[in-house]
GROMACS .gro file of C-alpha atoms in nm:
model
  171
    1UNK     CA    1   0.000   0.000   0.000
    2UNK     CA    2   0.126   0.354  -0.105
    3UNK     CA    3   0.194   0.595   0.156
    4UNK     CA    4  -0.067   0.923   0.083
    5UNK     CA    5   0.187   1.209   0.065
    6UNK     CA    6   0.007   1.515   0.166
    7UNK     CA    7   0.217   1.910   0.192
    8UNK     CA    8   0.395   1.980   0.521
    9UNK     CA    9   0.371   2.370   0.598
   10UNK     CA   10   0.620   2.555   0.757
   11UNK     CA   11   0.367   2.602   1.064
   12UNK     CA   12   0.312   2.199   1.103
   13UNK     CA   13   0.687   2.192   1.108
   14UNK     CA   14   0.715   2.402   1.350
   15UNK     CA   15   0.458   2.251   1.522
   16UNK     CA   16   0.607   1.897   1.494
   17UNK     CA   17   0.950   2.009   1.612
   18UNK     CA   18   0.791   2.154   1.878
   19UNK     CA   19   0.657   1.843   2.006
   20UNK     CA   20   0.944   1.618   1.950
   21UNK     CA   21   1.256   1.783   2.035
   22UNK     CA   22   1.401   1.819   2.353
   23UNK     CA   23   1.489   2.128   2.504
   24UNK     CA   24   1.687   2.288   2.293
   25UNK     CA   25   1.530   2.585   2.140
   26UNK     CA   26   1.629   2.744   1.805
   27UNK     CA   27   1.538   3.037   1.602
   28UNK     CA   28   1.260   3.073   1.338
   29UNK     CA   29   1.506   3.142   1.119
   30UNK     CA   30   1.706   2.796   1.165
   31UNK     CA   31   1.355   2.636   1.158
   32UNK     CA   32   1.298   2.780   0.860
   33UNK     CA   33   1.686   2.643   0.722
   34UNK     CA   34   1.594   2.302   0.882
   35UNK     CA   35   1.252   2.306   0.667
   36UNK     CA   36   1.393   2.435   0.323
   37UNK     CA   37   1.723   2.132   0.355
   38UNK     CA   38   1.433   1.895   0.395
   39UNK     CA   39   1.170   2.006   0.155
   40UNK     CA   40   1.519   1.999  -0.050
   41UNK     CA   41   1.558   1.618  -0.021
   42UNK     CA   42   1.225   1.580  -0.154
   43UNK     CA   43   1.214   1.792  -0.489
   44UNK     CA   44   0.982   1.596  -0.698
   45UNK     CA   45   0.740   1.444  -0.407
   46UNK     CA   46   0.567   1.616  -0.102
   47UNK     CA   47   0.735   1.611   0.253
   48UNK     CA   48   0.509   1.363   0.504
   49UNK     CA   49   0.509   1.374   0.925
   50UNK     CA   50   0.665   1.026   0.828
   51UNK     CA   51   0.953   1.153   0.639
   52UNK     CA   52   1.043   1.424   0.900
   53UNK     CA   53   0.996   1.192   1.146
   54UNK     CA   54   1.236   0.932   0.978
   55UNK     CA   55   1.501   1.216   0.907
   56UNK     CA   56   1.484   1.317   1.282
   57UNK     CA   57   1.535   0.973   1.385
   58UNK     CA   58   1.833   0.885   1.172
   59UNK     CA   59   1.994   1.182   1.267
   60UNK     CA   60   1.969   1.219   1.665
   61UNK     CA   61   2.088   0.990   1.986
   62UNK     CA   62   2.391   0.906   1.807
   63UNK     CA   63   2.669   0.851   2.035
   64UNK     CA   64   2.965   0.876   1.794
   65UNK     CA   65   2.812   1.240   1.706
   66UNK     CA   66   2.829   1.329   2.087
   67UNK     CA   67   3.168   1.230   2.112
   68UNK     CA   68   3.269   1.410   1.804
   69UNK     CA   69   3.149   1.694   1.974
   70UNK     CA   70   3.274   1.692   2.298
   71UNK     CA   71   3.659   1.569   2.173
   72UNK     CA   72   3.651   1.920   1.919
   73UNK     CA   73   3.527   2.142   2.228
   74UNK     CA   74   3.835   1.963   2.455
   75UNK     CA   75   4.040   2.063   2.171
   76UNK     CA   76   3.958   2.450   2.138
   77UNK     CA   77   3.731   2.530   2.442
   78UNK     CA   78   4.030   2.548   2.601
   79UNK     CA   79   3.920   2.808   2.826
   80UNK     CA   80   3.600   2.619   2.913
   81UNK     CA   81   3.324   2.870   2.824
   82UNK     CA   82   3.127   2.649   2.654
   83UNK     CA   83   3.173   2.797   2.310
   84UNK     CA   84   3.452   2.733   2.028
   85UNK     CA   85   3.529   3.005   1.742
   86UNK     CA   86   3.378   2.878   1.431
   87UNK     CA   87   3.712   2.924   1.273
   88UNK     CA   88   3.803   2.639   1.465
   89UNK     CA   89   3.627   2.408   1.229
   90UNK     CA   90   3.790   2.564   0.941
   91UNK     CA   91   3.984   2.273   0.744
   92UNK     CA   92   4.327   2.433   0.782
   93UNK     CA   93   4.296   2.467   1.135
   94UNK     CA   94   4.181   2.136   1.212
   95UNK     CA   95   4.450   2.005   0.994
   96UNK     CA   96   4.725   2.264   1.170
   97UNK     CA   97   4.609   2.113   1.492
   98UNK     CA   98   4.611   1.761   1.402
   99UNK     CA   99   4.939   1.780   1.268
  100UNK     CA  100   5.060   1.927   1.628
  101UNK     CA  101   4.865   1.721   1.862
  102UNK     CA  102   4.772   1.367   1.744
  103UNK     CA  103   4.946   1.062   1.530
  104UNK     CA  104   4.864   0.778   1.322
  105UNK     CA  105   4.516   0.672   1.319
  106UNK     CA  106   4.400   0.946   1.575
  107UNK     CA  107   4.539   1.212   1.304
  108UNK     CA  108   4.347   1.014   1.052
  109UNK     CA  109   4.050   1.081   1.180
  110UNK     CA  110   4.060   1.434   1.218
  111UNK     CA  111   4.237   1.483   0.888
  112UNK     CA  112   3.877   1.308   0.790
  113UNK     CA  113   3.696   1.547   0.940
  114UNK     CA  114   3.883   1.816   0.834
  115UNK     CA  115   3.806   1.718   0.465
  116UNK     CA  116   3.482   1.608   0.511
  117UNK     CA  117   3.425   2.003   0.647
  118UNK     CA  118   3.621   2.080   0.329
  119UNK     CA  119   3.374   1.908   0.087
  120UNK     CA  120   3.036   2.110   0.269
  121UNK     CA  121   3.278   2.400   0.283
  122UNK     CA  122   3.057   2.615   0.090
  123UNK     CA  123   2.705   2.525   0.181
  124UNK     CA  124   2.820   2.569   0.545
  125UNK     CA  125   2.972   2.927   0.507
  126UNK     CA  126   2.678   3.043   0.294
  127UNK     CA  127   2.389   2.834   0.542
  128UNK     CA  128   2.470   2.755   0.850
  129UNK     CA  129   2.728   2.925   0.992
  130UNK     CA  130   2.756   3.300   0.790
  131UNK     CA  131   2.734   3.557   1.061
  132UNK     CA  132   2.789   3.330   1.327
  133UNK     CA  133   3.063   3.433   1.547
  134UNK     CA  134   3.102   3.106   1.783
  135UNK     CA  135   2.953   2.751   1.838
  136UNK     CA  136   2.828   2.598   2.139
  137UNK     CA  137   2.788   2.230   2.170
  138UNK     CA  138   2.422   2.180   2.043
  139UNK     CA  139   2.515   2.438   1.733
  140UNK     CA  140   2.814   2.255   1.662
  141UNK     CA  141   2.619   1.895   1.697
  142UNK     CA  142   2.328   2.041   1.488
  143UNK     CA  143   2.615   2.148   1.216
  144UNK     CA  144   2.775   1.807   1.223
  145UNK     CA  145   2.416   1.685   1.181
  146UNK     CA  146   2.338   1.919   0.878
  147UNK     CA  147   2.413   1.707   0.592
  148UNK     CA  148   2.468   1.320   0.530
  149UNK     CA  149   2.848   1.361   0.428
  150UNK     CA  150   2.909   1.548   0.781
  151UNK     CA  151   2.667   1.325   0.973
  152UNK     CA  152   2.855   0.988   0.776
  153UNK     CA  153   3.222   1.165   0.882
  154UNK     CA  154   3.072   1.241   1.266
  155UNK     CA  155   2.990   0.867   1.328
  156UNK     CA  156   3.248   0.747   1.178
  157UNK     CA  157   3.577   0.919   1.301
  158UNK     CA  158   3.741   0.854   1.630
  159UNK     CA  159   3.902   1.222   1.766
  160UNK     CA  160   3.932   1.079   2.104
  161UNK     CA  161   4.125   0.796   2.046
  162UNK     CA  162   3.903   0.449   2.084
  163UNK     CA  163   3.882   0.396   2.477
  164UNK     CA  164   3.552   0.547   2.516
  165UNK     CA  165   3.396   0.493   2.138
  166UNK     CA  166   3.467   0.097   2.174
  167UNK     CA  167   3.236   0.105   2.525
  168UNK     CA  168   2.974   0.303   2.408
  169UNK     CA  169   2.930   0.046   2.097
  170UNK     CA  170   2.946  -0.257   2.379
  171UNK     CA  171   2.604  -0.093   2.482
   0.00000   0.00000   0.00000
């Protein structure tokens, strides 16, 4: 049986993320980001509950993500405000830091990262992160989050070196 695809306004978005995210509040104006990326993945077809649902799902409670985030803030919130410059996640400087603080497969993985941020390069300084000064940790989870090559990258590097990313997949 064939799902009925019906149009998802802006105002049921907002009215679905209202009821299924945590905490975290955002702007309108990310809201209305978040909606135009999705109505994006579904160019020739209407957006359902069910496929911003699905989306949602794929892309939060993910461990690996979490600990992507918290080993780039131990790298440059080194002050511990709870913010990093966004030019931390430039390529060059994760690459510069990489180069002066890690080796072998730890360096991999943020050299992975570092490209990965390379290849969305553009959509992120034009999108997400144009104007934006600093990150906090939900910004820069909701970045890592913002498109499937960053999300793939997130889950899949190690920054922190295996110890804690080989017990949280033993759970």
């Amino acid at each position: 049986m064939e799902r009925q695809r019906t149009y998802m306004a802006f105002e049921d978005f907002h009215e679905f993320l209202s009821l299924v995210r945590s905490s975290i509040t955002v702007s309108e104006e990310y809201e209305q980001d978040m909606y135009t990326r999705l109505t994006m993945l579904y160019p020739n077809q209407k957006m359902t509950t069910y496929d911003l649902f699905s989306y949602l799902v794929n892309h939060t409670l993910h461990k690996n993500v979490d600990l992507a985030v918290e080993m780039i803030f131990l790298a440059f919130d080194t002050d511990k405000r709870g913010i990093i410059p966004v030019e931390a996640l430039h390529p060059r400087v994760l690459e510069a830091w990489a180069e002066e603080n890690t080796f072998g497969n730890l360096r991999d993985s943020w050299l992975k990262l570092a490209e990965a941020l390379r290849q969305e390069e553009q959509f992120l300084g034009n999108n997400m992160i144009a104007g934006t000064p600093f990150l906090d940790p939900d910004s820069l989870r909701a970045l890592l989050c913002s498109s499937d090559a960053l999300f793939a990258v997130a889950n899949r590097v190690d920054l922190e070196g295996g110890e804690r990313r080989a017990k949280s997949t033993r759970k």
